[in-house]
Amino acid sequence: MKPLITFDDIGIEFDGRDLLSHINMAIHEGEIVTLIGPNGSGKSTLIRTLLGLQTPTSGRVIHHDKTRIGYMPQKLHVDPTLPLNVMDFLSLVRNVNKSQIPGVLAKIGIEKLAKKQVHFLSGGETQRVLLARALLNNPNLLVLDEPVQGVDVNGQVELYNLISTIRDELKCGVLMVSHDLHLVMAKTDTVVCINQHVCCSGTPQHVTGHPAYQALFGVPGAAESIAIYSHHHDHVHDENGDVFLTDTIEAGKMDTHVHGKNCHH
């Protein structure tokens, strides 16, 4: 796979404090890289550096093979008093050919949203519109900052599947920032865990087993040892509302032909 972006020993210092130190990593064509780390670990700073919005104190960002970046921010900020539908919003992208927009909307599966006002969009719809916006200039590298922000679990799974499908169709690289570790791991080729520096990197299986990852996020599967409450109905109600234990029924101590009612607790 050809490299699209290389971070060559990136360091960023601000007010005497290291925000990033000795960051070395690359994103390749056709590869999904997920960047993880605790709050304040430097993920946003690294993304700003990639986009050219932050100048590194040391090191350099190398763009290979005429890299074209499509960026998806965490959130959409539009003044609710501004009448702006999805088609008009996407038309604001610099150098976009308006005739491209319907095809991109169809690729994302949101062509029916073209005339909908952006401030009436649901969380999932908003994220899909932002993803469509990132695709408009035919990028070969997608940079997705928390792409499932504000989306329910089912919607998150759908979005991650969609991102994977887009990668397969366009053969583009994807750099994704995420806190949703368990869901995103299944759709990731490489995970890079940072906390001002690169703590560990590799396949999801390698990273989740690494002591540095476990120190930051805990041991995978630990949540499974926590008991989950499950309500077991050990009784029924007869037509008069009287309660009978199921053990009593099984012992033959009452008429099992009593019509039980649904129990709601």
PDB file of C-alpha atoms in Angstrom:
ATOM      1  CA  MET A   1       0.000   0.000   0.000  1.00  0.00           C
ATOM      2  CA  LYS A   2       1.216   3.483  -0.851  1.00  0.00           C
ATOM      3  CA  PRO A   3       1.613   5.974   2.013  1.00  0.00           C
ATOM      4  CA  LEU A   4      -0.617   9.047   1.808  1.00  0.00           C
ATOM      5  CA  ILE A   5       0.536  10.910   4.926  1.00  0.00           C
ATOM      6  CA  THR A   6       3.568  10.414   7.143  1.00  0.00           C
ATOM      7  CA  PHE A   7       4.089  12.067  10.524  1.00  0.00           C
ATOM      8  CA  ASP A   8       7.874  12.317  10.828  1.00  0.00           C
ATOM      9  CA  ASP A   9       8.909  12.828  14.473  1.00  0.00           C
ATOM     10  CA  ILE A  10       6.225  15.457  15.137  1.00  0.00           C
ATOM     11  CA  GLY A  11       6.589  17.503  18.298  1.00  0.00           C
ATOM     12  CA  ILE A  12       4.441  20.427  19.429  1.00  0.00           C
ATOM     13  CA  GLU A  13       5.248  22.578  22.432  1.00  0.00           C
ATOM     14  CA  PHE A  14       2.993  25.280  23.856  1.00  0.00           C
ATOM     15  CA  ASP A  15       3.699  27.508  26.831  1.00  0.00           C
ATOM     16  CA  GLY A  16       6.556  25.294  27.965  1.00  0.00           C
ATOM     17  CA  ARG A  17       4.479  22.096  27.805  1.00  0.00           C
ATOM     18  CA  ASP A  18       4.732  19.239  25.297  1.00  0.00           C
ATOM     19  CA  LEU A  19       1.371  18.711  23.595  1.00  0.00           C
ATOM     20  CA  LEU A  20       2.892  16.088  21.288  1.00  0.00           C
ATOM     21  CA  SER A  21       6.293  14.436  21.357  1.00  0.00           C
ATOM     22  CA  HIS A  22       8.053  12.230  18.778  1.00  0.00           C
ATOM     23  CA  ILE A  23       4.934  11.205  16.847  1.00  0.00           C
ATOM     24  CA  ASN A  24       5.834   8.801  14.040  1.00  0.00           C
ATOM     25  CA  MET A  25       3.047   7.167  12.050  1.00  0.00           C
ATOM     26  CA  ALA A  26       1.743   6.788   8.509  1.00  0.00           C
ATOM     27  CA  ILE A  27      -1.627   6.342   6.810  1.00  0.00           C
ATOM     28  CA  HIS A  28      -1.714   4.236   3.668  1.00  0.00           C
ATOM     29  CA  GLU A  29      -4.018   3.949   0.695  1.00  0.00           C
ATOM     30  CA  GLY A  30      -6.926   1.617   1.482  1.00  0.00           C
ATOM     31  CA  GLU A  31      -6.154   1.526   5.212  1.00  0.00           C
ATOM     32  CA  ILE A  32      -8.405   2.513   8.118  1.00  0.00           C
ATOM     33  CA  VAL A  33      -6.363   3.926  11.004  1.00  0.00           C
ATOM     34  CA  THR A  34      -8.118   4.731  14.264  1.00  0.00           C
ATOM     35  CA  LEU A  35      -6.535   7.249  16.608  1.00  0.00           C
ATOM     36  CA  ILE A  36      -7.433   6.739  20.264  1.00  0.00           C
ATOM     37  CA  GLY A  37      -6.342   8.271  23.536  1.00  0.00           C
ATOM     38  CA  PRO A  38      -7.770   9.852  26.690  1.00  0.00           C
ATOM     39  CA  ASN A  39      -9.076  13.422  26.785  1.00  0.00           C
ATOM     40  CA  GLY A  40      -6.186  15.853  26.486  1.00  0.00           C
ATOM     41  CA  SER A  41      -3.912  13.278  24.870  1.00  0.00           C
ATOM     42  CA  GLY A  42      -3.250  15.400  21.770  1.00  0.00           C
ATOM     43  CA  LYS A  43      -5.621  13.771  19.254  1.00  0.00           C
ATOM     44  CA  SER A  44      -7.188  17.068  18.152  1.00  0.00           C
ATOM     45  CA  THR A  45      -3.774  18.740  18.003  1.00  0.00           C
ATOM     46  CA  LEU A  46      -2.501  15.971  15.725  1.00  0.00           C
ATOM     47  CA  ILE A  47      -5.538  16.334  13.430  1.00  0.00           C
ATOM     48  CA  ARG A  48      -5.023  20.124  13.235  1.00  0.00           C
ATOM     49  CA  THR A  49      -1.375  19.498  12.330  1.00  0.00           C
ATOM     50  CA  LEU A  50      -2.407  17.106   9.561  1.00  0.00           C
ATOM     51  CA  LEU A  51      -4.853  19.687   8.181  1.00  0.00           C
ATOM     52  CA  GLY A  52      -2.183  22.406   8.188  1.00  0.00           C
ATOM     53  CA  LEU A  53      -3.909  24.403  10.923  1.00  0.00           C
ATOM     54  CA  GLN A  54      -1.126  23.810  13.451  1.00  0.00           C
ATOM     55  CA  THR A  55       2.584  24.192  12.770  1.00  0.00           C
ATOM     56  CA  PRO A  56       4.730  21.576  14.506  1.00  0.00           C
ATOM     57  CA  THR A  57       7.564  22.758  16.730  1.00  0.00           C
ATOM     58  CA  SER A  58       9.685  19.920  15.410  1.00  0.00           C
ATOM     59  CA  GLY A  59       9.356  17.261  12.741  1.00  0.00           C
ATOM     60  CA  ARG A  60       7.221  17.445   9.625  1.00  0.00           C
ATOM     61  CA  VAL A  61       4.067  16.132   7.960  1.00  0.00           C
ATOM     62  CA  ILE A  62       4.826  14.566   4.587  1.00  0.00           C
ATOM     63  CA  HIS A  63       2.034  14.509   1.984  1.00  0.00           C
ATOM     64  CA  HIS A  64       2.589  11.772  -0.584  1.00  0.00           C
ATOM     65  CA  ASP A  65       1.092  11.205  -4.027  1.00  0.00           C
ATOM     66  CA  LYS A  66      -0.882  14.463  -4.284  1.00  0.00           C
ATOM     67  CA  THR A  67      -2.921  13.698  -1.177  1.00  0.00           C
ATOM     68  CA  ARG A  68      -6.448  15.122  -1.297  1.00  0.00           C
ATOM     69  CA  ILE A  69      -8.039  15.318   2.148  1.00  0.00           C
ATOM     70  CA  GLY A  70     -11.753  15.178   2.936  1.00  0.00           C
ATOM     71  CA  TYR A  71     -12.395  16.321   6.511  1.00  0.00           C
ATOM     72  CA  MET A  72     -15.419  15.495   8.665  1.00  0.00           C
ATOM     73  CA  PRO A  73     -15.592  17.560  11.890  1.00  0.00           C
ATOM     74  CA  GLN A  74     -17.227  16.366  15.096  1.00  0.00           C
ATOM     75  CA  LYS A  75     -20.246  18.634  14.869  1.00  0.00           C
ATOM     76  CA  LEU A  76     -22.153  20.906  12.518  1.00  0.00           C
ATOM     77  CA  HIS A  77     -22.579  24.474  13.769  1.00  0.00           C
ATOM     78  CA  VAL A  78     -25.220  26.388  11.828  1.00  0.00           C
ATOM     79  CA  ASP A  79     -27.202  29.360  13.135  1.00  0.00           C
ATOM     80  CA  PRO A  80     -30.754  27.987  13.615  1.00  0.00           C
ATOM     81  CA  THR A  81     -32.194  31.253  12.277  1.00  0.00           C
ATOM     82  CA  LEU A  82     -30.417  30.720   8.950  1.00  0.00           C
ATOM     83  CA  PRO A  83     -32.656  29.002   6.357  1.00  0.00           C
ATOM     84  CA  LEU A  84     -30.231  26.485   4.870  1.00  0.00           C
ATOM     85  CA  ASN A  85     -31.137  23.130   3.395  1.00  0.00           C
ATOM     86  CA  VAL A  86     -28.735  20.228   2.864  1.00  0.00           C
ATOM     87  CA  MET A  87     -28.231  20.944  -0.854  1.00  0.00           C
ATOM     88  CA  ASP A  88     -27.373  24.590  -0.172  1.00  0.00           C
ATOM     89  CA  PHE A  89     -25.066  23.622   2.705  1.00  0.00           C
ATOM     90  CA  LEU A  90     -23.092  21.218   0.529  1.00  0.00           C
ATOM     91  CA  SER A  91     -22.931  23.812  -2.254  1.00  0.00           C
ATOM     92  CA  LEU A  92     -20.847  26.008   0.069  1.00  0.00           C
ATOM     93  CA  VAL A  93     -17.872  23.611  -0.169  1.00  0.00           C
ATOM     94  CA  ARG A  94     -15.012  25.329  -1.994  1.00  0.00           C
ATOM     95  CA  ASN A  95     -14.539  24.322  -5.657  1.00  0.00           C
ATOM     96  CA  VAL A  96     -17.441  21.859  -5.543  1.00  0.00           C
ATOM     97  CA  ASN A  97     -19.314  21.105  -8.739  1.00  0.00           C
ATOM     98  CA  LYS A  98     -22.984  21.265  -7.750  1.00  0.00           C
ATOM     99  CA  SER A  99     -23.823  18.459 -10.168  1.00  0.00           C
ATOM    100  CA  GLN A 100     -21.731  16.103  -7.995  1.00  0.00           C
ATOM    101  CA  ILE A 101     -23.922  16.532  -4.926  1.00  0.00           C
ATOM    102  CA  PRO A 102     -26.873  14.235  -5.817  1.00  0.00           C
ATOM    103  CA  GLY A 103     -24.500  11.350  -6.564  1.00  0.00           C
ATOM    104  CA  VAL A 104     -22.665  11.747  -3.251  1.00  0.00           C
ATOM    105  CA  LEU A 105     -25.963  11.954  -1.354  1.00  0.00           C
ATOM    106  CA  ALA A 106     -27.049   8.721  -3.055  1.00  0.00           C
ATOM    107  CA  LYS A 107     -23.743   7.026  -2.135  1.00  0.00           C
ATOM    108  CA  ILE A 108     -24.365   7.896   1.530  1.00  0.00           C
ATOM    109  CA  GLY A 109     -28.049   6.913   1.254  1.00  0.00           C
ATOM    110  CA  ILE A 110     -29.463  10.333   2.127  1.00  0.00           C
ATOM    111  CA  GLU A 111     -30.737  11.650  -1.212  1.00  0.00           C
ATOM    112  CA  LYS A 112     -34.154  12.268   0.392  1.00  0.00           C
ATOM    113  CA  LEU A 113     -32.562  14.837   2.717  1.00  0.00           C
ATOM    114  CA  ALA A 114     -31.508  17.212  -0.088  1.00  0.00           C
ATOM    115  CA  LYS A 115     -34.235  19.788   0.631  1.00  0.00           C
ATOM    116  CA  LYS A 116     -34.398  19.300   4.407  1.00  0.00           C
ATOM    117  CA  GLN A 117     -33.314  22.201   6.630  1.00  0.00           C
ATOM    118  CA  VAL A 118     -30.011  21.365   8.320  1.00  0.00           C
ATOM    119  CA  HIS A 119     -31.165  22.418  11.799  1.00  0.00           C
ATOM    120  CA  PHE A 120     -33.996  19.838  11.601  1.00  0.00           C
ATOM    121  CA  LEU A 121     -31.619  16.934  10.983  1.00  0.00           C
ATOM    122  CA  SER A 122     -31.294  14.139  13.539  1.00  0.00           C
ATOM    123  CA  GLY A 123     -27.883  13.217  14.954  1.00  0.00           C
ATOM    124  CA  GLY A 124     -27.424  10.362  12.495  1.00  0.00           C
ATOM    125  CA  GLU A 125     -28.594  12.455   9.541  1.00  0.00           C
ATOM    126  CA  THR A 126     -26.219  15.262  10.491  1.00  0.00           C
ATOM    127  CA  GLN A 127     -23.231  12.925  10.601  1.00  0.00           C
ATOM    128  CA  ARG A 128     -24.124  11.458   7.211  1.00  0.00           C
ATOM    129  CA  VAL A 129     -24.402  14.956   5.714  1.00  0.00           C
ATOM    130  CA  LEU A 130     -20.964  15.810   7.138  1.00  0.00           C
ATOM    131  CA  LEU A 131     -19.590  12.588   5.659  1.00  0.00           C
ATOM    132  CA  ALA A 132     -21.091  13.507   2.276  1.00  0.00           C
ATOM    133  CA  ARG A 133     -19.436  16.925   2.554  1.00  0.00           C
ATOM    134  CA  ALA A 134     -16.054  15.260   3.168  1.00  0.00           C
ATOM    135  CA  LEU A 135     -16.468  13.186  -0.014  1.00  0.00           C
ATOM    136  CA  LEU A 136     -17.337  16.025  -2.378  1.00  0.00           C
ATOM    137  CA  ASN A 137     -13.839  16.788  -3.636  1.00  0.00           C
ATOM    138  CA  ASN A 138     -13.020  13.130  -4.364  1.00  0.00           C
ATOM    139  CA  PRO A 139     -10.455  12.708  -1.556  1.00  0.00           C
ATOM    140  CA  ASN A 140      -7.967   9.898  -1.327  1.00  0.00           C
ATOM    141  CA  LEU A 141      -7.692  10.441   2.442  1.00  0.00           C
ATOM    142  CA  LEU A 142     -10.697  10.832   4.733  1.00  0.00           C
ATOM    143  CA  VAL A 143     -10.090  12.427   8.134  1.00  0.00           C
ATOM    144  CA  LEU A 144     -13.045  11.729  10.422  1.00  0.00           C
ATOM    145  CA  ASP A 145     -13.126  13.374  13.848  1.00  0.00           C
ATOM    146  CA  GLU A 146     -15.516  11.394  16.100  1.00  0.00           C
ATOM    147  CA  PRO A 147     -17.758  10.435  13.143  1.00  0.00           C
ATOM    148  CA  VAL A 148     -20.508   8.866  15.293  1.00  0.00           C
ATOM    149  CA  GLN A 149     -20.863  11.802  17.689  1.00  0.00           C
ATOM    150  CA  GLY A 150     -24.465  12.039  18.942  1.00  0.00           C
ATOM    151  CA  VAL A 151     -25.602   8.864  17.168  1.00  0.00           C
ATOM    152  CA  ASP A 152     -27.323   5.906  18.885  1.00  0.00           C
ATOM    153  CA  VAL A 153     -25.668   2.476  18.957  1.00  0.00           C
ATOM    154  CA  ASN A 154     -27.540   1.077  15.930  1.00  0.00           C
ATOM    155  CA  GLY A 155     -26.696   4.225  13.979  1.00  0.00           C
ATOM    156  CA  GLN A 156     -23.056   3.940  15.009  1.00  0.00           C
ATOM    157  CA  VAL A 157     -22.829   0.406  13.610  1.00  0.00           C
ATOM    158  CA  GLU A 158     -24.422   1.567  10.340  1.00  0.00           C
ATOM    159  CA  LEU A 159     -22.020   4.510  10.034  1.00  0.00           C
ATOM    160  CA  TYR A 160     -18.935   2.386  10.683  1.00  0.00           C
ATOM    161  CA  ASN A 161     -20.164  -0.110   8.075  1.00  0.00           C
ATOM    162  CA  LEU A 162     -20.721   2.760   5.634  1.00  0.00           C
ATOM    163  CA  ILE A 163     -17.216   4.140   6.236  1.00  0.00           C
ATOM    164  CA  SER A 164     -15.753   0.688   5.598  1.00  0.00           C
ATOM    165  CA  THR A 165     -17.773   0.362   2.375  1.00  0.00           C
ATOM    166  CA  ILE A 166     -16.604   3.795   1.169  1.00  0.00           C
ATOM    167  CA  ARG A 167     -12.992   2.803   1.854  1.00  0.00           C
ATOM    168  CA  ASP A 168     -13.468  -0.371  -0.187  1.00  0.00           C
ATOM    169  CA  GLU A 169     -15.117   1.478  -3.101  1.00  0.00           C
ATOM    170  CA  LEU A 170     -12.762   4.463  -3.285  1.00  0.00           C
ATOM    171  CA  LYS A 171      -9.584   2.683  -2.135  1.00  0.00           C
ATOM    172  CA  CYS A 172      -8.932   5.745   0.020  1.00  0.00           C
ATOM    173  CA  GLY A 173      -7.132   5.926   3.337  1.00  0.00           C
ATOM    174  CA  VAL A 174      -9.127   6.759   6.457  1.00  0.00           C
ATOM    175  CA  LEU A 175      -7.888   8.372   9.662  1.00  0.00           C
ATOM    176  CA  MET A 176     -10.594   8.199  12.294  1.00  0.00           C
ATOM    177  CA  VAL A 177     -10.588   9.667  15.813  1.00  0.00           C
ATOM    178  CA  SER A 178     -12.828   7.709  18.139  1.00  0.00           C
ATOM    179  CA  HIS A 179     -13.736   7.045  21.764  1.00  0.00           C
ATOM    180  CA  ASP A 180     -16.086   4.170  20.829  1.00  0.00           C
ATOM    181  CA  LEU A 181     -13.369   1.581  21.140  1.00  0.00           C
ATOM    182  CA  HIS A 182     -15.382  -1.632  21.100  1.00  0.00           C
ATOM    183  CA  LEU A 183     -17.527  -0.754  18.074  1.00  0.00           C
ATOM    184  CA  VAL A 184     -14.815   0.814  15.970  1.00  0.00           C
ATOM    185  CA  MET A 185     -12.242  -1.936  16.529  1.00  0.00           C
ATOM    186  CA  ALA A 186     -14.064  -4.317  14.168  1.00  0.00           C
ATOM    187  CA  LYS A 187     -13.745  -1.822  11.287  1.00  0.00           C
ATOM    188  CA  THR A 188     -10.123  -0.818  11.856  1.00  0.00           C
ATOM    189  CA  ASP A 189      -6.916  -2.101  10.271  1.00  0.00           C
ATOM    190  CA  THR A 190      -4.508  -0.197  12.516  1.00  0.00           C
ATOM    191  CA  VAL A 191      -4.972   1.412  15.926  1.00  0.00           C
ATOM    192  CA  VAL A 192      -2.661   4.148  17.200  1.00  0.00           C
ATOM    193  CA  CYS A 193      -2.983   4.958  20.897  1.00  0.00           C
ATOM    194  CA  ILE A 194      -1.479   8.297  21.915  1.00  0.00           C
ATOM    195  CA  ASN A 195      -1.022  10.173  25.165  1.00  0.00           C
ATOM    196  CA  GLN A 196       1.200  13.051  24.000  1.00  0.00           C
ATOM    197  CA  HIS A 197       3.396  10.330  22.465  1.00  0.00           C
ATOM    198  CA  VAL A 198       2.580   7.049  20.737  1.00  0.00           C
ATOM    199  CA  CYS A 199       1.901   4.594  23.563  1.00  0.00           C
ATOM    200  CA  CYS A 200       1.307   1.629  21.271  1.00  0.00           C
ATOM    201  CA  SER A 201       0.153   0.854  17.748  1.00  0.00           C
ATOM    202  CA  GLY A 202      -0.741  -2.125  15.585  1.00  0.00           C
ATOM    203  CA  THR A 203      -3.741  -4.326  14.924  1.00  0.00           C
ATOM    204  CA  PRO A 204      -6.738  -3.956  17.263  1.00  0.00           C
ATOM    205  CA  GLN A 205      -5.893  -7.323  18.849  1.00  0.00           C
ATOM    206  CA  HIS A 206      -2.304  -6.273  19.494  1.00  0.00           C
ATOM    207  CA  VAL A 207      -3.202  -2.863  20.931  1.00  0.00           C
ATOM    208  CA  THR A 208      -5.956  -4.068  23.262  1.00  0.00           C
ATOM    209  CA  GLY A 209      -3.510  -6.564  24.734  1.00  0.00           C
ATOM    210  CA  HIS A 210      -0.770  -3.966  25.229  1.00  0.00           C
ATOM    211  CA  PRO A 211      -0.021  -2.875  28.837  1.00  0.00           C
ATOM    212  CA  ALA A 212      -0.031   0.825  27.836  1.00  0.00           C
ATOM    213  CA  TYR A 213      -3.548   0.517  26.382  1.00  0.00           C
ATOM    214  CA  GLN A 214      -4.784  -1.397  29.424  1.00  0.00           C
ATOM    215  CA  ALA A 215      -3.311   1.223  31.758  1.00  0.00           C
ATOM    216  CA  LEU A 216      -5.315   3.934  29.966  1.00  0.00           C
ATOM    217  CA  PHE A 217      -8.570   2.117  29.216  1.00  0.00           C
ATOM    218  CA  GLY A 218      -8.662  -0.971  31.421  1.00  0.00           C
ATOM    219  CA  VAL A 219      -8.516  -4.639  30.544  1.00  0.00           C
ATOM    220  CA  PRO A 220     -10.817  -5.587  27.610  1.00  0.00           C
ATOM    221  CA  GLY A 221     -13.698  -7.758  28.722  1.00  0.00           C
ATOM    222  CA  ALA A 222     -13.555  -6.528  32.305  1.00  0.00           C
ATOM    223  CA  ALA A 223     -17.068  -5.124  31.941  1.00  0.00           C
ATOM    224  CA  GLU A 224     -18.322  -8.637  31.309  1.00  0.00           C
ATOM    225  CA  SER A 225     -17.557  -9.538  34.925  1.00  0.00           C
ATOM    226  CA  ILE A 226     -20.054  -6.940  36.146  1.00  0.00           C
ATOM    227  CA  ALA A 227     -23.432  -8.500  36.870  1.00  0.00           C
ATOM    228  CA  ILE A 228     -26.232  -7.255  34.622  1.00  0.00           C
ATOM    229  CA  TYR A 229     -29.642  -7.011  36.249  1.00  0.00           C
ATOM    230  CA  SER A 230     -32.170  -9.386  34.764  1.00  0.00           C
ATOM    231  CA  HIS A 231     -35.751  -9.554  35.985  1.00  0.00           C
ATOM    232  CA  HIS A 232     -37.128 -13.065  36.393  1.00  0.00           C
ATOM    233  CA  HIS A 233     -40.860 -13.465  36.865  1.00  0.00           C
ATOM    234  CA  ASP A 234     -41.302 -15.944  39.711  1.00  0.00           C
ATOM    235  CA  HIS A 235     -45.029 -15.315  39.998  1.00  0.00           C
ATOM    236  CA  VAL A 236     -48.276 -14.803  38.067  1.00  0.00           C
ATOM    237  CA  HIS A 237     -51.387 -12.749  38.665  1.00  0.00           C
ATOM    238  CA  ASP A 238     -54.861 -14.288  38.503  1.00  0.00           C
ATOM    239  CA  GLU A 239     -57.931 -12.471  37.165  1.00  0.00           C
ATOM    240  CA  ASN A 240     -58.489 -10.863  40.587  1.00  0.00           C
ATOM    241  CA  GLY A 241     -54.941  -9.589  40.754  1.00  0.00           C
ATOM    242  CA  ASP A 242     -53.819 -12.081  43.415  1.00  0.00           C
ATOM    243  CA  VAL A 243     -50.192 -13.186  43.242  1.00  0.00           C
ATOM    244  CA  PHE A 244     -49.180 -16.856  43.056  1.00  0.00           C
ATOM    245  CA  LEU A 245     -45.595 -18.084  43.110  1.00  0.00           C
ATOM    246  CA  THR A 246     -44.622 -20.196  40.105  1.00  0.00           C
ATOM    247  CA  ASP A 247     -43.029 -22.668  42.513  1.00  0.00           C
ATOM    248  CA  THR A 248     -46.479 -23.188  43.979  1.00  0.00           C
ATOM    249  CA  ILE A 249     -47.955 -23.826  40.544  1.00  0.00           C
ATOM    250  CA  GLU A 250     -45.207 -26.295  39.697  1.00  0.00           C
ATOM    251  CA  ALA A 251     -45.852 -28.159  42.961  1.00  0.00           C
ATOM    252  CA  GLY A 252     -49.483 -28.607  41.931  1.00  0.00           C
ATOM    253  CA  LYS A 253     -50.807 -26.518  44.826  1.00  0.00           C
ATOM    254  CA  MET A 254     -53.064 -24.335  42.656  1.00  0.00           C
ATOM    255  CA  ASP A 255     -55.037 -24.633  39.447  1.00  0.00           C
ATOM    256  CA  THR A 256     -52.624 -24.099  36.579  1.00  0.00           C
ATOM    257  CA  HIS A 257     -55.500 -23.092  34.306  1.00  0.00           C
ATOM    258  CA  VAL A 258     -55.747 -19.667  35.994  1.00  0.00           C
ATOM    259  CA  HIS A 259     -55.494 -16.955  33.309  1.00  0.00           C
ATOM    260  CA  GLY A 260     -52.329 -14.982  34.187  1.00  0.00           C
ATOM    261  CA  LYS A 261     -51.981 -11.300  33.336  1.00  0.00           C
ATOM    262  CA  ASN A 262     -48.821  -9.585  32.075  1.00  0.00           C
ATOM    263  CA  CYS A 263     -46.653  -8.367  34.927  1.00  0.00           C
ATOM    264  CA  HIS A 264     -45.099  -4.915  34.555  1.00  0.00           C
ATOM    265  CA  HIS A 265     -42.538  -3.703  37.078  1.00  0.00           C
TER     266      HIS A 265
END
